[in-house]
Amino acid sequence: MNEEDLIRRSSEEREKIFRRYERGREEGAEIDPWEDPSFEVYHATDRYGFIHDKRLSSKVDPQEAKRNQIELERVKKWLKMLKSWNSSVSKEKLHKRIYKGIPNSLRPQVWCKLLNLEKIKSENKGTYAEMTRLARLHSTDARQIDSDVNRQFREHIIYRERYGIKQQSLYNVLTAYAMYNSEVGYCQGMSGLAGVLLMYMDEEDAFWATHVLLTGQKYMMHGLYKEGFPKLTRFLAHHDRILHKFMPKLKKHFDKHGLDSILYSLKWFFVCFVERVPFSLCLRIWDIYLLDGERVITAMAFTILKLHKRNITKLHDMDSIVHFIQVKLYKDFMYDDDTVIQSLEKTIDELKRSKLDHPGPPLKDEIPSRPFGVLMQPSFEQIVGRRAEKFTEKEQTTNEIVTMRREEARDALEKESRESQLSVGDSCGLAGSKFSFDPSIDDASSLLDCQHTGSRRSLADTSVTSTADLSVFSTITRSQAHENSLDTHSNISESSVGAISSVGSGIMQSGSIQKQPLSSHSTPRATPHNPSPDVVRIYVPYSPTDTPTVSPQNGDVIHKSPPTSFPEGNKIRIRIDNDDFPTPLVEHGKIKHFRIEHHEIDLK
């Protein structure tokens, strides 16, 4: 197809998508059965609108009834305060009452007040309508946004129906904002952000609320979503500094198992704990976040680890730690919401005293530099969704910064491991292996190795899958630092929408992704690398008593006595794909993370 045909096809595809949302669920709407799952009316739908796979209990929980009664009492106070919002008395009471929790029925009004949406809307009349019009004519993100809308909060009653009213609103908000803030365009984490706002706001309010969260001085999420993710990198480094100071043993535990903070904290920073803590607690965090800004995210990340430190240190592999933090705590946080918020408030004070409550003002590359609401003419590659072959300088810089941060933790642990092995060898007279093995790199390495199979889902997907989408930030070897980079501007094709990425198992699958360099953002991915192979020799002492043998006569298991010395022939020769590390990676006696190309085994 020539360029004119490709542009015409892209325009027809965009118009078809917009027409579906415009038509909604009226008679004759094109809705695939798999896109519109049916559900029983009598499923348990909680007070926040989420549908659960269990039926409502016939008995009223006494604690829940008590909480509801307390909230009703607070409603009266909040209604009175809303009438005199700007008075000095209301401002004095605001902090205390928000930390106690905003009544759910009043969140729409209070959130709009906290974000000052009324003023913003009055200063920008007609802008939202104009952005939706331009999106229909020029959006290069329509296909990706359509895919993410079909995945976002599908267990929630207002997003359950395909092309339902709230799905229409979510699509409109995201496509319009991608036009309004062309520097960010669309990044997949934004669907979760706008999705929560639309639970409590109408379209235009959610549009301007999204803009305030991205560009307001207290929040500045712009740097989280723009090319290179500069703010995400900075906040991860700050999070690690807090762990080093207040929980060094836990940080060492994470380093030992190769657990970079990006693997468990992505949705903490990216979408303010959506799908990482129970939704009732998530709303309480959002209440405080809208009041006090981004320092709340830093403190809450520390609070989660502090509350669950004992349980986390009992887990001895990366998979189980990530699964606990991402999945188990989402289902059952083990503490009631009031207790968590009280701990959060104490944590904020503790970090303030240590001057670690905030990572500092935004850097220059985190601040919006393009004018808002100005149409940026898309390139041919953006229009047709053609992926560029090279990565930007910002993407490679981000990769190098995070790689360096990983290397520092790994090198420190490597040094400590060598010193401890020498100490043990001197005291016990055991030579052990010829090489000192580095246990700090675990299954996260396989996230990079599995990039050739399948494809991946977006940040908007289920609570189990999201962190793998940015896990390329972590556990990158030195040889990969110059060959891998972060693709922050890819547009996943429809053929790759059903991607699979498993964080719980530490495995990420990636595949066909189309790239749009300036206006469309997606989760980063690693590019293939092909380092020159090394050949290393590993001398492995073994005891025949560890491996039972079967008697040929009757099948009984017999054991041999251990030899007094190990012969020269007791060796394994292995060719590995890793040109930087002179040793294999071993944990619990298992050799991991390399592909055997050729082997010669002679065990006598």
Coordinates of C-alpha atoms in Angstrom, one line a residue:
M1 CA 0.0 0.0 0.0
N2 CA 1.2 3.5 -0.8
E3 CA 1.2 6.3 1.8
E4 CA -2.1 7.7 0.7
D5 CA -3.8 4.3 1.1
L6 CA -2.2 3.9 4.6
I7 CA -3.4 7.3 5.7
R8 CA -6.9 6.7 4.4
R9 CA -7.0 3.3 6.1
S10 CA -5.9 4.9 9.4
S11 CA -8.5 7.6 9.1
E12 CA -11.3 5.0 8.4
E13 CA -10.2 2.9 11.4
R14 CA -10.2 5.9 13.8
E15 CA -13.6 7.1 12.5
K16 CA -15.0 3.5 13.0
I17 CA -13.8 3.5 16.6
F18 CA -15.2 6.9 17.4
R19 CA -18.5 5.9 15.8
R20 CA -18.8 2.9 18.1
Y21 CA -18.4 5.0 21.2
E22 CA -20.8 7.6 19.8
R23 CA -23.4 5.0 19.1
G24 CA -23.0 3.3 22.5
R25 CA -25.3 0.4 23.3
E26 CA -28.3 1.5 21.1
E27 CA -29.9 -1.1 18.8
G28 CA -27.6 -2.3 16.1
A29 CA -24.4 -1.5 18.0
E30 CA -21.4 -3.7 17.0
I31 CA -20.4 -5.5 20.2
D32 CA -18.5 -8.7 20.2
P33 CA -19.8 -11.2 22.8
W34 CA -16.3 -11.6 24.4
E35 CA -16.2 -7.8 25.0
D36 CA -19.5 -7.7 26.9
P37 CA -19.5 -10.4 29.5
S38 CA -22.8 -11.1 31.2
F39 CA -23.2 -11.0 35.0
E40 CA -25.8 -11.9 37.5
V41 CA -27.8 -9.1 39.1
Y42 CA -27.4 -10.8 42.5
H43 CA -23.7 -10.9 42.5
A44 CA -22.2 -9.0 45.5
T45 CA -21.7 -5.4 44.4
D46 CA -19.9 -3.4 47.1
R47 CA -20.7 0.2 48.0
Y48 CA -18.0 1.4 45.6
G49 CA -19.6 -0.4 42.6
F50 CA -17.2 -3.4 42.3
I51 CA -18.7 -6.8 41.6
H52 CA -17.3 -9.7 43.6
D53 CA -17.5 -13.5 42.9
K54 CA -19.7 -14.1 45.9
R55 CA -23.2 -13.3 47.0
L56 CA -24.2 -10.7 49.5
S57 CA -24.2 -11.9 53.1
S58 CA -27.7 -12.1 54.7
K59 CA -26.2 -10.8 57.9
V60 CA -25.0 -7.2 58.4
D61 CA -21.4 -7.0 59.7
P62 CA -21.5 -5.1 63.0
Q63 CA -18.3 -3.3 62.3
E64 CA -19.5 -2.3 58.9
A65 CA -22.7 -1.0 60.3
K66 CA -20.8 1.0 62.9
R67 CA -18.6 2.5 60.2
N68 CA -21.6 3.4 58.1
Q69 CA -23.2 5.1 61.1
I70 CA -20.1 7.1 61.8
E71 CA -19.9 8.2 58.2
L72 CA -23.5 9.4 58.3
E73 CA -22.7 11.6 61.3
R74 CA -19.7 13.0 59.4
V75 CA -21.9 13.8 56.3
K76 CA -23.7 16.5 58.4
K77 CA -20.4 18.1 59.3
W78 CA -19.1 17.9 55.8
L79 CA -22.3 19.4 54.3
K80 CA -21.9 22.4 56.6
M81 CA -18.2 22.8 55.8
L82 CA -18.9 22.7 52.0
K83 CA -21.2 25.7 52.3
S84 CA -18.4 27.7 53.8
W85 CA -15.4 26.1 52.0
N86 CA -13.1 29.1 51.9
S87 CA -13.7 30.2 55.5
S88 CA -10.8 30.1 58.0
V89 CA -12.7 27.7 60.3
S90 CA -13.2 25.2 57.4
K91 CA -9.6 25.4 56.4
E92 CA -8.5 24.6 60.0
K93 CA -10.7 21.5 60.2
L94 CA -10.0 20.3 56.6
H95 CA -6.8 18.4 57.3
K96 CA -8.2 16.5 60.3
R97 CA -11.4 15.6 58.6
I98 CA -9.8 14.4 55.4
Y99 CA -7.5 12.1 57.3
K100 CA -10.6 10.7 59.0
G101 CA -12.1 10.1 55.6
I102 CA -14.4 11.9 53.2
P103 CA -17.9 10.4 53.1
N104 CA -18.2 8.5 49.9
S105 CA -21.4 10.3 48.9
L106 CA -19.6 13.6 49.1
R107 CA -16.4 12.7 47.3
P108 CA -17.5 14.2 44.0
Q109 CA -18.0 17.6 45.6
V110 CA -15.0 17.5 47.8
W111 CA -12.6 16.3 45.1
C112 CA -13.8 19.0 42.8
K113 CA -13.2 21.6 45.5
L114 CA -9.7 20.2 46.3
L115 CA -8.7 20.4 42.7
N116 CA -10.4 23.8 42.2
L117 CA -12.1 22.5 39.0
E118 CA -14.8 25.2 39.0
K119 CA -12.3 28.0 38.4
I120 CA -10.4 26.0 35.8
K121 CA -13.6 25.2 33.8
S122 CA -14.7 28.8 33.9
E123 CA -11.3 29.9 32.5
N124 CA -11.4 27.3 29.7
K125 CA -14.9 27.3 28.4
G126 CA -15.4 25.2 25.2
T127 CA -11.9 23.8 25.4
Y128 CA -13.0 20.2 26.2
A129 CA -15.5 20.2 23.4
E130 CA -12.8 21.4 21.0
M131 CA -10.3 18.8 22.1
T132 CA -12.9 16.0 21.6
R133 CA -13.5 17.4 18.1
L134 CA -9.8 17.5 17.2
A135 CA -9.3 14.0 18.6
R136 CA -11.9 12.6 16.2
L137 CA -10.1 14.1 13.3
H138 CA -6.5 13.7 14.3
S139 CA -6.0 11.3 17.2
T140 CA -3.2 8.8 16.7
D141 CA -4.0 7.1 20.1
A142 CA -7.6 6.0 19.3
R143 CA -6.8 2.4 18.8
Q144 CA -4.6 2.0 21.9
I145 CA -7.1 3.9 24.1
D146 CA -9.9 1.8 22.8
S147 CA -8.0 -1.4 23.8
D148 CA -7.4 0.0 27.3
V149 CA -10.9 1.2 27.9
N150 CA -12.1 -2.4 27.1
R151 CA -9.8 -3.6 30.0
Q152 CA -10.1 -0.9 32.6
F153 CA -12.2 -1.6 35.7
R154 CA -14.3 -4.2 33.9
E155 CA -15.3 -5.7 37.3
H156 CA -16.9 -2.3 38.2
I157 CA -20.6 -2.0 37.5
I158 CA -20.3 1.3 35.6
Y159 CA -17.6 0.0 33.2
R160 CA -19.1 -3.5 32.9
E161 CA -21.0 -2.9 29.7
R162 CA -19.0 -2.5 26.4
Y163 CA -19.6 1.0 25.0
G164 CA -21.7 1.9 28.1
I165 CA -22.0 5.5 29.2
K166 CA -18.9 5.5 31.4
Q167 CA -16.8 3.6 28.8
Q168 CA -17.8 6.3 26.4
S169 CA -16.8 9.0 28.9
L170 CA -13.5 7.3 29.6
Y171 CA -12.7 7.1 25.9
N172 CA -13.6 10.7 25.3
V173 CA -11.5 12.0 28.3
L174 CA -8.4 10.0 27.2
T175 CA -8.5 10.9 23.5
A176 CA -9.3 14.5 24.3
Y177 CA -6.5 14.9 26.8
A178 CA -4.0 13.2 24.5
M179 CA -4.7 16.1 22.1
Y180 CA -4.6 18.7 24.8
N181 CA -1.3 17.7 26.3
S182 CA 0.7 16.6 23.2
E183 CA 3.9 16.3 25.1
V184 CA 2.5 13.3 27.1
G185 CA -0.1 12.2 24.6
Y186 CA -1.4 9.0 26.0
C187 CA 0.3 6.7 28.4
Q188 CA -1.5 3.5 29.5
G189 CA -1.4 4.3 33.2
M190 CA -3.6 7.3 32.5
S191 CA -6.6 5.0 32.0
G192 CA -6.6 4.0 35.6
L193 CA -6.2 7.6 36.7
A194 CA -9.1 8.9 34.6
G195 CA -11.1 5.7 35.4
V196 CA -11.2 6.5 39.2
L197 CA -12.0 10.1 38.6
L198 CA -15.0 9.2 36.4
M199 CA -16.4 7.1 39.2
Y200 CA -17.0 10.5 41.0
M201 CA -17.1 13.1 38.2
D202 CA -18.6 13.8 34.8
E203 CA -16.6 13.9 31.6
E204 CA -15.4 17.5 31.6
D205 CA -14.6 17.5 35.4
A206 CA -12.6 14.3 34.9
F207 CA -10.7 15.8 32.0
W208 CA -9.7 18.9 34.0
A209 CA -9.0 16.8 37.1
T210 CA -6.6 14.7 35.0
H211 CA -4.9 17.9 33.8
V212 CA -4.5 19.2 37.4
L213 CA -3.0 16.0 38.5
L214 CA -0.5 16.0 35.7
T215 CA 0.5 19.7 35.8
G216 CA -0.6 21.0 39.3
Q217 CA 2.3 22.0 41.5
K218 CA 1.4 19.6 44.3
Y219 CA 1.1 16.6 42.0
M220 CA 3.1 17.0 38.7
M221 CA 2.4 13.6 37.4
H222 CA 3.4 14.9 34.0
G223 CA 6.9 13.6 34.6
L224 CA 5.6 10.1 35.4
Y225 CA 4.0 9.7 32.0
K226 CA 6.2 11.6 29.6
E227 CA 8.9 10.1 27.4
G228 CA 11.6 8.6 29.6
F229 CA 9.6 8.5 32.8
P230 CA 12.0 11.0 34.5
K231 CA 9.9 11.4 37.6
L232 CA 9.4 7.7 38.1
T233 CA 13.1 7.2 38.1
R234 CA 13.7 10.0 40.6
F235 CA 10.9 8.7 43.0
L236 CA 12.2 5.1 42.9
A237 CA 15.7 6.4 43.8
H238 CA 14.2 8.4 46.7
H239 CA 12.2 5.3 47.8
D240 CA 15.4 3.3 48.0
R241 CA 17.1 6.0 50.1
I242 CA 14.3 5.8 52.6
L243 CA 14.6 2.0 52.8
H244 CA 18.4 2.3 53.2
K245 CA 18.0 4.7 56.2
F246 CA 15.0 3.2 58.0
M247 CA 14.8 -0.4 56.9
P248 CA 18.3 -1.5 55.8
K249 CA 17.6 -5.2 56.6
L250 CA 14.6 -5.2 54.3
K251 CA 16.5 -3.4 51.6
K252 CA 19.2 -6.0 51.9
H253 CA 16.6 -8.8 51.7
F254 CA 15.2 -7.3 48.5
D255 CA 18.7 -7.0 47.0
K256 CA 19.5 -10.5 47.9
H257 CA 16.6 -11.8 45.8
G258 CA 17.1 -9.3 42.9
L259 CA 14.0 -7.4 43.7
D260 CA 14.2 -3.9 42.4
S261 CA 11.6 -1.5 43.7
I262 CA 10.1 -1.0 40.2
L263 CA 8.9 -4.6 40.4
Y264 CA 6.5 -4.0 43.3
S265 CA 5.9 -0.3 43.4
L266 CA 5.0 0.7 39.8
K267 CA 1.3 1.3 40.5
W268 CA 2.1 2.9 43.8
F269 CA 3.7 5.8 42.0
F270 CA 2.0 5.5 38.6
V271 CA -1.6 5.6 39.6
C272 CA -1.6 6.3 43.3
F273 CA -2.1 2.7 44.6
V274 CA -5.0 1.7 42.3
E275 CA -5.3 -2.1 42.2
R276 CA -2.5 -2.5 44.8
V277 CA -4.5 -2.0 48.0
P278 CA -8.2 -2.6 48.7
F279 CA -10.3 0.1 46.9
S280 CA -11.7 1.5 50.1
L281 CA -8.1 2.2 51.4
C282 CA -7.1 3.5 47.9
L283 CA -9.9 6.1 48.1
R284 CA -8.6 7.2 51.6
I285 CA -5.1 7.6 50.1
W286 CA -6.5 9.6 47.2
D287 CA -8.4 11.9 49.6
I288 CA -5.1 12.7 51.4
Y289 CA -3.1 12.9 48.1
L290 CA -5.5 15.5 46.7
L291 CA -5.0 17.5 49.9
D292 CA -1.2 17.2 50.6
G293 CA 0.2 16.2 47.2
E294 CA 2.9 13.8 46.1
R295 CA 4.7 13.5 49.5
V296 CA 1.7 11.2 50.4
I297 CA 2.8 8.7 47.8
T298 CA 6.3 8.5 49.1
A299 CA 5.1 8.1 52.7
M300 CA 2.5 5.5 51.8
A301 CA 5.0 3.4 50.0
F302 CA 7.1 3.3 53.1
T303 CA 4.1 2.7 55.3
I304 CA 3.1 -0.5 53.4
L305 CA 6.6 -2.0 53.8
K306 CA 6.8 -1.0 57.4
L307 CA 3.4 -2.6 58.3
H308 CA 4.2 -5.8 56.5
K309 CA 8.0 -6.0 57.1
R310 CA 7.7 -9.2 59.2
N311 CA 5.7 -11.1 56.6
I312 CA 7.9 -10.0 53.7
T313 CA 11.2 -11.0 55.4
K314 CA 9.7 -14.5 55.8
L315 CA 9.5 -14.9 52.0
H316 CA 12.7 -16.1 50.4
D317 CA 12.3 -15.6 46.7
M318 CA 11.4 -12.7 44.4
D319 CA 8.2 -14.3 43.1
S320 CA 6.6 -14.8 46.4
I321 CA 7.6 -11.3 47.6
V322 CA 6.1 -9.6 44.6
H323 CA 2.9 -11.8 44.8
F324 CA 2.5 -10.8 48.4
I325 CA 2.9 -7.1 47.8
Q326 CA 0.9 -6.9 44.6
V327 CA -1.8 -9.5 45.0
K328 CA -2.3 -10.6 48.6
L329 CA -2.4 -7.1 50.0
Y330 CA -4.9 -6.0 47.4
K331 CA -7.2 -8.8 48.5
D332 CA -6.6 -8.5 52.2
F333 CA -4.4 -5.7 53.6
M334 CA -4.5 -7.3 57.1
Y335 CA -5.1 -3.9 58.8
D336 CA -8.3 -1.8 58.8
D337 CA -8.3 1.5 56.9
D338 CA -8.2 3.7 60.0
T339 CA -5.2 2.0 61.4
V340 CA -3.3 2.3 58.1
I341 CA -4.1 6.0 57.7
Q342 CA -3.0 6.7 61.3
S343 CA 0.3 4.9 60.5
L344 CA 0.6 6.9 57.3
E345 CA 0.2 10.2 59.2
K346 CA 2.9 9.2 61.7
T347 CA 5.2 8.1 58.7
I348 CA 4.8 11.5 57.1
D349 CA 5.9 13.2 60.4
E350 CA 8.8 10.8 60.7
L351 CA 10.0 11.5 57.2
K352 CA 9.6 15.2 57.7
R353 CA 11.9 15.1 60.7
S354 CA 14.5 13.3 58.6
K355 CA 13.9 15.7 55.6
L356 CA 13.0 12.7 53.5
D357 CA 9.3 13.4 53.1
H358 CA 9.8 14.8 49.6
P359 CA 12.3 14.0 46.9
G360 CA 12.6 17.6 46.0
P361 CA 11.2 20.0 43.3
P362 CA 10.5 18.6 39.8
L363 CA 13.5 18.6 37.4
K364 CA 13.4 20.6 34.2
D365 CA 12.5 17.6 32.1
E366 CA 9.5 16.8 34.3
I367 CA 7.8 20.1 33.7
P368 CA 5.6 20.6 30.7
S369 CA 7.4 22.5 27.9
R370 CA 4.8 22.6 25.1
P371 CA 1.7 24.8 25.1
F372 CA -1.6 23.1 25.9
G373 CA -4.4 22.8 23.5
V374 CA -2.3 23.4 20.4
L375 CA -2.7 20.8 17.6
M376 CA 0.7 19.2 16.8
Q377 CA 0.5 17.9 13.3
P378 CA 1.2 14.1 13.5
S379 CA 3.9 12.6 11.3
F380 CA 3.1 9.9 8.7
E381 CA 4.6 7.3 11.0
Q382 CA 2.3 8.4 13.8
I383 CA -0.7 8.4 11.7
V384 CA -0.3 4.9 10.4
G385 CA 1.2 3.6 13.6
R386 CA 4.6 2.7 12.2
R387 CA 7.3 2.0 14.7
A388 CA 10.5 3.9 14.6
E389 CA 13.7 1.8 14.6
K390 CA 15.8 3.9 17.0
F391 CA 15.1 4.9 20.6
T392 CA 15.5 8.5 21.8
E393 CA 18.4 9.8 23.8
K394 CA 16.0 10.4 26.8
E395 CA 15.0 6.7 26.8
Q396 CA 18.6 5.5 26.7
T397 CA 19.6 8.0 29.5
T398 CA 16.7 6.7 31.7
N399 CA 17.9 3.1 31.1
E400 CA 21.5 3.9 32.0
I401 CA 20.5 5.8 35.2
V402 CA 18.3 2.9 36.5
T403 CA 21.0 0.4 35.5
M404 CA 23.6 2.2 37.4
R405 CA 21.3 2.3 40.5
R406 CA 20.9 -1.5 40.2
E407 CA 24.6 -2.1 39.8
E408 CA 25.4 -0.2 43.0
A409 CA 23.2 -2.4 45.1
R410 CA 24.4 -5.6 43.3
D411 CA 28.1 -4.7 43.7
A412 CA 27.7 -3.9 47.4
L413 CA 26.0 -7.3 48.0
E414 CA 28.6 -9.0 45.8
K415 CA 31.4 -7.6 48.0
E416 CA 29.7 -8.6 51.2
S417 CA 29.1 -12.1 49.8
R418 CA 32.8 -12.5 48.9
E419 CA 33.9 -11.4 52.4
S420 CA 31.5 -13.7 54.1
Q421 CA 32.6 -16.7 52.0
L422 CA 36.3 -16.0 52.8
S423 CA 35.4 -15.9 56.4
V424 CA 33.5 -19.2 56.3
G425 CA 36.3 -20.8 54.3
D426 CA 39.0 -19.8 56.8
S427 CA 37.0 -21.0 59.8
C428 CA 35.7 -24.3 58.4
G429 CA 38.4 -25.2 55.9
L430 CA 35.8 -25.6 53.1
A431 CA 36.9 -24.5 49.6
G432 CA 33.4 -24.5 48.1
S433 CA 33.0 -23.5 44.5
K434 CA 35.8 -22.1 42.5
F435 CA 33.8 -19.0 41.8
S436 CA 31.8 -16.7 44.1
F437 CA 28.2 -16.8 43.0
D438 CA 26.0 -13.8 43.0
P439 CA 22.6 -14.6 44.5
S440 CA 21.3 -11.0 44.1
I441 CA 20.0 -11.6 40.6
D442 CA 17.0 -13.8 40.5
D443 CA 14.1 -14.6 38.2
A444 CA 13.7 -11.0 37.2
S445 CA 16.4 -11.6 34.7
S446 CA 14.1 -13.9 32.8
L447 CA 11.9 -10.9 32.2
L448 CA 14.4 -9.8 29.6
D449 CA 15.0 -13.3 28.3
C450 CA 11.3 -14.0 27.5
Q451 CA 10.8 -11.0 25.3
H452 CA 10.6 -13.0 22.1
T453 CA 7.5 -14.9 23.0
G454 CA 3.9 -13.6 22.9
S455 CA 3.1 -10.0 23.7
R456 CA 2.2 -8.0 26.7
R457 CA -0.8 -6.3 28.2
S458 CA -1.0 -2.7 29.4
L459 CA -0.8 -1.0 32.8
A460 CA -4.5 -0.8 32.7
D461 CA -4.8 -4.5 32.9
T462 CA -5.5 -6.7 35.9
S463 CA -3.7 -6.2 39.2
V464 CA -1.5 -9.2 38.6
T465 CA 0.1 -8.2 35.3
S466 CA 1.0 -4.6 35.5
T467 CA 4.4 -4.4 37.0
A468 CA 6.1 -6.5 34.4
D469 CA 5.3 -3.9 31.9
L470 CA 8.0 -1.6 33.3
S471 CA 10.2 -4.3 34.8
V472 CA 12.7 -3.7 32.1
F473 CA 13.9 -0.9 34.5
S474 CA 15.4 -3.5 36.8
T475 CA 17.9 -6.3 36.7
I476 CA 19.6 -5.1 33.5
T477 CA 23.1 -6.5 33.1
R478 CA 26.0 -4.4 32.2
S479 CA 26.1 -5.8 28.7
Q480 CA 22.5 -4.8 28.2
A481 CA 22.9 -1.3 29.4
H482 CA 24.0 -0.1 25.9
E483 CA 21.9 -2.5 23.9
N484 CA 18.5 -2.3 25.6
S485 CA 16.4 0.8 25.9
L486 CA 12.9 1.7 27.0
D487 CA 10.3 2.1 24.3
T488 CA 8.0 4.6 25.9
H489 CA 6.1 5.4 22.7
S490 CA 4.7 2.2 21.3
N491 CA 1.2 1.6 20.2
I492 CA 0.1 -1.9 20.7
S493 CA -1.7 -3.3 17.7
E494 CA -5.0 -5.2 18.0
S495 CA -3.3 -8.4 17.4
S496 CA -1.2 -7.9 20.5
V497 CA -4.0 -6.8 22.8
G498 CA -4.4 -10.2 24.3
A499 CA -0.9 -10.1 25.7
I500 CA 0.2 -12.0 28.7
S501 CA 2.7 -10.8 31.3
S502 CA 3.0 -12.5 34.6
V503 CA 4.6 -10.7 37.5
G504 CA 3.9 -13.3 40.1
S505 CA 6.1 -15.7 38.3
G506 CA 8.7 -13.2 37.3
I507 CA 8.1 -13.8 33.6
M508 CA 7.3 -11.2 31.0
Q509 CA 6.2 -11.9 27.5
S510 CA 6.5 -9.3 24.8
G511 CA 5.8 -9.2 21.1
S512 CA 4.5 -7.1 18.3
I513 CA 4.3 -3.5 19.3
Q514 CA 4.0 -0.6 17.0
K515 CA 5.7 2.7 17.9
Q516 CA 4.5 6.3 17.7
P517 CA 7.4 8.5 18.7
L518 CA 5.8 11.7 19.9
S519 CA 2.2 11.4 20.8
S520 CA 1.5 7.9 22.0
H521 CA 2.9 6.2 25.0
S522 CA 2.8 2.7 26.1
T523 CA 4.6 0.5 28.5
P524 CA 8.3 0.2 27.8
R525 CA 9.9 -2.9 26.5
A526 CA 13.3 -4.3 26.1
T527 CA 14.9 -4.7 22.8
P528 CA 16.6 -8.0 21.9
H529 CA 20.3 -8.3 22.7
N530 CA 22.9 -10.6 21.4
P531 CA 26.0 -10.5 23.5
S532 CA 29.0 -12.6 22.4
P533 CA 28.9 -15.8 24.4
D534 CA 31.5 -16.7 27.0
V535 CA 32.7 -20.1 28.0
V536 CA 33.3 -20.7 31.7
R537 CA 34.4 -23.7 33.7
I538 CA 32.5 -24.6 36.9
Y539 CA 33.9 -27.1 39.3
V540 CA 31.1 -28.6 41.3
P541 CA 31.9 -30.8 44.3
Y542 CA 29.3 -33.4 44.9
S543 CA 28.5 -36.2 47.2
P544 CA 27.1 -39.5 45.8
T545 CA 25.1 -39.8 49.1
D546 CA 23.1 -36.8 47.9
T547 CA 21.8 -38.8 44.9
P548 CA 20.2 -42.1 45.8
T549 CA 20.7 -44.9 43.3
V550 CA 18.5 -47.9 42.7
S551 CA 19.6 -51.5 43.1
P552 CA 19.2 -53.4 39.8
Q553 CA 18.2 -56.5 41.6
N554 CA 15.2 -55.5 43.7
G555 CA 14.7 -51.7 43.1
D556 CA 15.7 -50.8 46.7
V557 CA 17.4 -47.5 47.2
I558 CA 21.0 -47.7 48.2
H559 CA 23.6 -45.0 49.0
K560 CA 27.3 -44.9 48.4
S561 CA 29.7 -43.6 51.0
P562 CA 31.2 -40.1 50.2
P563 CA 34.6 -40.1 48.6
T564 CA 37.6 -38.7 50.4
S565 CA 38.7 -36.6 47.4
F566 CA 37.2 -35.3 44.2
P567 CA 38.8 -36.3 40.9
E568 CA 39.9 -33.9 38.2
G569 CA 37.2 -35.2 35.9
N570 CA 34.5 -34.0 38.2
K571 CA 33.6 -30.9 36.2
I572 CA 30.9 -29.4 33.9
R573 CA 31.8 -27.3 30.9
I574 CA 29.0 -24.8 30.0
R575 CA 28.7 -22.2 27.3
I576 CA 26.5 -19.3 28.5
D577 CA 25.0 -16.1 26.9
N578 CA 26.5 -13.6 29.3
D579 CA 29.7 -11.7 28.4
D580 CA 30.1 -9.8 31.7
F581 CA 29.6 -12.2 34.6
P582 CA 32.4 -14.8 34.9
T583 CA 30.1 -17.0 37.0
P584 CA 26.8 -18.6 36.6
L585 CA 23.9 -17.3 38.7
V586 CA 23.1 -19.7 41.5
E587 CA 20.4 -19.8 44.2
H588 CA 19.8 -22.6 46.7
G589 CA 22.2 -24.8 44.7
K590 CA 20.4 -24.4 41.4
I591 CA 22.1 -22.9 38.4
K592 CA 19.8 -20.4 36.8
H593 CA 19.5 -17.7 34.1
F594 CA 21.5 -19.0 31.1
R595 CA 20.9 -21.1 28.1
I596 CA 23.1 -24.2 27.7
E597 CA 24.5 -24.0 24.1
H598 CA 27.0 -26.8 24.4
H599 CA 28.0 -29.0 27.3
E600 CA 30.6 -31.6 28.2
I601 CA 29.9 -33.5 31.4
D602 CA 32.2 -36.0 32.9
L603 CA 31.3 -36.9 36.5
K604 CA 33.4 -39.8 37.9

